[in-house]
Amino acid sequence: MPPPSSIDLDRFRERADRFIAELDEEYYRHYAGLKDTLDLAAIYERYSDLTDLEQANALGEMADGDWGIRELWRFASEGYLGELTREQSEKVAELEASLEAEVDGEKVPFRMLRPTIANEPDRDKRERLDRTRVELTAEHINPLYLEGVDVVRRAVGELGAPDYTELYRRFGFRLDELASQCRALLDSTESLYEESADKLFRARIGVGLAEAKRWDVLRSFRAPQWDEQFPEDRMLPALEATLSDLGIDLRSQQNVELDIEQRPKKSPRAFCAPIEVPGRVVLVIQPMGGADDWRALFHEAGHTEHYAHVSPDLPVEAKRLGDVSVTEAWATLMEHFLLEPRWLSRRLDFPRPEEFAAEAATGSLYLLRRYCAKLLYELEFHGATELDEKAMSSRYVELLGDALKIEPSPTDYLGDIDASFYVTGYLRSWALQSQLRNHFRERFGSDWFANREAGSLLRELWGEGHRLNADELLADVTGEELEMDAFAESLREQLR
C-alpha cells in the first residue's frame, strides 16, 4: 500500500472522528441502560478501511517522529486489534449485562455485585458475594478474555512488533521509565501504606490489614459512616456550585447533556461519553449518594468539562486521541476537590474535614500502589513469549498481593488488564494533577477552586485538548518534569 497523501490523511482524520463518535454513542446507549446489547459489528464494518492492517502499517512507515501521524498509526493499530477482538468484547458486555448471581436466595445482577459487596455490612455475606462473582467470571467471562488475548498476541506480529509491549514503546510510551518510578514508589510508600491502611481497616470494618480479605476492600472504601455528609440530593447542586465558582454554568452549556434518569440496566458508576468533541458530551450518573458516588461524579465531570471546552479547530488526533493522561488528570483534579478540607467545608459544611480527607488519602494511596503493581504485572504479561495461565495468575496474585498486603483472586488476572496500557494513563495523570494543583495553589491561593481566574486558566488549558502530552503540558505550565512521587508526596502531607 503506498504512503497516504495529505488528502488521504485528511479524509482518514474525518472518518476517524465519525468512527469514534459512533462507537461512543453505542457505548453510551448500552452502559446508560438504553439498550441491552452492545452492537459494534456494523460500526466496524462501515469504517473497515480505518482499521485495515495495510492502512495501519502504511501509517507506521510514515510516523518517523511526527506526533500526529504516530497518533493516527496508534489509532489504526488499536482499531485493527479491536476489530479482531470485537466479538469477544460484545459477548463479555452482553454477559455482564445479563448474568445474575444468586446469593442467600437473592438475585443480584453481575454488574451490581461489586456495589452490593461495598454496601454489605455482613462480612461473611461479602465473602459469599465475592466467591459467586469469581465463579461466574471463571466460568463465563475468562474463556472470552483468553480468546481475545490469543488473537491479540498473534496479531501484534502482523503490526511489525515482537510483542504488545514493544508495540507501545514504538507508539512513544515510556514504559520502562515509568516502571522504574513505580518500583521506587512501592518501596518508598510501603511503611506509610501499611500504617495508614491498617488504621483505616480497623476503623471501618474492625479488622487490621493483616486480617483483611479482598471482599473487605470495597466495603472499607465505601465509607458508609460518611454517607450523611454526601447525600444523593446534593450531588449535582454541589457540582454546579463548584463549576459556578470557576465561572462555568453547567446548566447553560448547550454541548453538555446530563443523563440522570434511573434505569435498571444503567451502569452504577458515573461515566462521560464524549460523542461529539466538543459538540455533544454526555455526563451519565445514576445518583446513589455516598463519598464514592460523589468522587465518581466529580471525576467524570472533569472529563466532561475537558472535552466540552476542546477547540473545535483541532485535528482529531488532538481532540480525541493523544495522551489519555491529560484528560485523566483533569478528571482527577476535580475528583480531588473531595480531598480538600477547605472545599468540603465550603460546599458541605463538613464536620471533621481533615479526618475524612486523611481517610480518602489512604484510599488514593491504595489505588496508587495497586496501579504501580498493575503496570509491573502487565509488562510481564505482555512480554511473556507464551501465555502460561497458571504462572501468570500466580504472578498477578504475587505482585498485587505484595503491593496491597491483601491477596486478590487469581481469577482476575485477565479482567484486571486494561487494553492499550491504559494503566499508564492513570499513573501519569495522578502525577500531572498533583503538580498542576500545587501550581494552582501557589498562583491563586489555597481556595483556588473558587477562583474565577483559575477557572479561566482551566478553560484555556482544556481548549488544548490532547495537543500536548502530559510532559509537555506540565513543562508549558510549570516548567517541571513529570514525577510519580509528586502524587505520593501530596498523600504523605495529608497522612502526616
Short mmCIF file of N, CA, C and O in Angstrom, two decimals, residues 133 214 370 393 396-402 404 406-412 416:
data_model
loop_
_atom_site.label_atom_id
_atom_site.label_comp_id
_atom_site.label_asym_id
_atom_site.label_seq_id
_atom_site.Cartn_x
_atom_site.Cartn_y
_atom_site.Cartn_z
N ARG A 133 -19.08 -14.00 42.40
CA ARG A 133 -18.53 -13.18 41.31
C ARG A 133 -17.36 -13.89 40.65
O ARG A 133 -17.26 -13.96 39.41
N ARG A 214 -9.96 -9.67 50.36
CA ARG A 214 -10.32 -8.85 49.18
C ARG A 214 -11.77 -8.39 49.24
O ARG A 214 -12.10 -7.31 48.74
N ARG A 370 -1.71 0.01 43.93
CA ARG A 370 -2.35 -1.02 43.10
C ARG A 370 -1.98 -0.85 41.63
O ARG A 370 -1.64 -1.81 40.94
N SER A 393 -1.42 -16.11 36.48
CA SER A 393 -2.38 -15.85 37.56
C SER A 393 -1.67 -15.82 38.91
O SER A 393 -1.99 -15.02 39.78
N TYR A 396 0.19 -12.54 39.11
CA TYR A 396 -0.76 -11.47 39.40
C TYR A 396 -1.02 -11.39 40.90
O TYR A 396 -0.95 -10.31 41.51
N VAL A 397 -1.28 -12.54 41.53
CA VAL A 397 -1.53 -12.57 42.97
C VAL A 397 -0.30 -12.11 43.74
O VAL A 397 -0.40 -11.35 44.71
N GLU A 398 0.88 -12.54 43.28
CA GLU A 398 2.12 -12.18 43.98
C GLU A 398 2.38 -10.68 43.93
O GLU A 398 2.65 -10.06 44.96
N LEU A 399 2.32 -10.09 42.74
CA LEU A 399 2.66 -8.67 42.59
C LEU A 399 1.64 -7.76 43.28
O LEU A 399 2.01 -6.84 44.01
N LEU A 400 0.35 -8.02 43.05
CA LEU A 400 -0.66 -7.15 43.66
C LEU A 400 -0.79 -7.43 45.15
O LEU A 400 -1.02 -6.51 45.94
N GLY A 401 -0.65 -8.69 45.53
CA GLY A 401 -0.72 -9.01 46.94
C GLY A 401 0.41 -8.38 47.73
O GLY A 401 0.22 -7.89 48.85
N ASP A 402 1.61 -8.36 47.15
CA ASP A 402 2.74 -7.75 47.83
C ASP A 402 2.56 -6.24 47.95
O ASP A 402 2.93 -5.64 48.98
N LEU A 404 -0.35 -4.57 48.07
CA LEU A 404 -1.53 -4.17 48.84
C LEU A 404 -1.66 -4.90 50.17
O LEU A 404 -2.49 -4.53 51.00
N ILE A 406 -3.01 -7.55 50.62
CA ILE A 406 -4.31 -8.24 50.56
C ILE A 406 -4.30 -9.06 49.28
O ILE A 406 -4.06 -8.52 48.19
N GLU A 407 -4.55 -10.34 49.39
CA GLU A 407 -4.44 -11.22 48.22
C GLU A 407 -5.63 -11.07 47.29
O GLU A 407 -6.77 -11.23 47.72
N PRO A 408 -5.40 -10.77 46.02
CA PRO A 408 -6.51 -10.71 45.06
C PRO A 408 -6.90 -12.11 44.61
O PRO A 408 -6.20 -13.08 44.91
N SER A 409 -7.98 -12.21 43.87
CA SER A 409 -8.37 -13.51 43.31
C SER A 409 -7.54 -13.79 42.07
O SER A 409 -7.46 -12.93 41.18
N PRO A 410 -6.95 -14.97 41.95
CA PRO A 410 -6.20 -15.29 40.72
C PRO A 410 -7.09 -15.26 39.48
O PRO A 410 -6.59 -15.08 38.37
N THR A 411 -8.39 -15.40 39.67
CA THR A 411 -9.32 -15.38 38.54
C THR A 411 -9.30 -14.02 37.83
O THR A 411 -9.62 -13.94 36.64
N ASP A 412 -8.92 -12.97 38.52
CA ASP A 412 -8.96 -11.62 37.95
C ASP A 412 -7.71 -11.27 37.16
O ASP A 412 -7.54 -10.12 36.75
N ASP A 416 -8.40 -7.78 34.94
CA ASP A 416 -7.78 -6.60 35.55
C ASP A 416 -6.81 -5.92 34.59
O ASP A 416 -6.17 -4.94 34.97
#
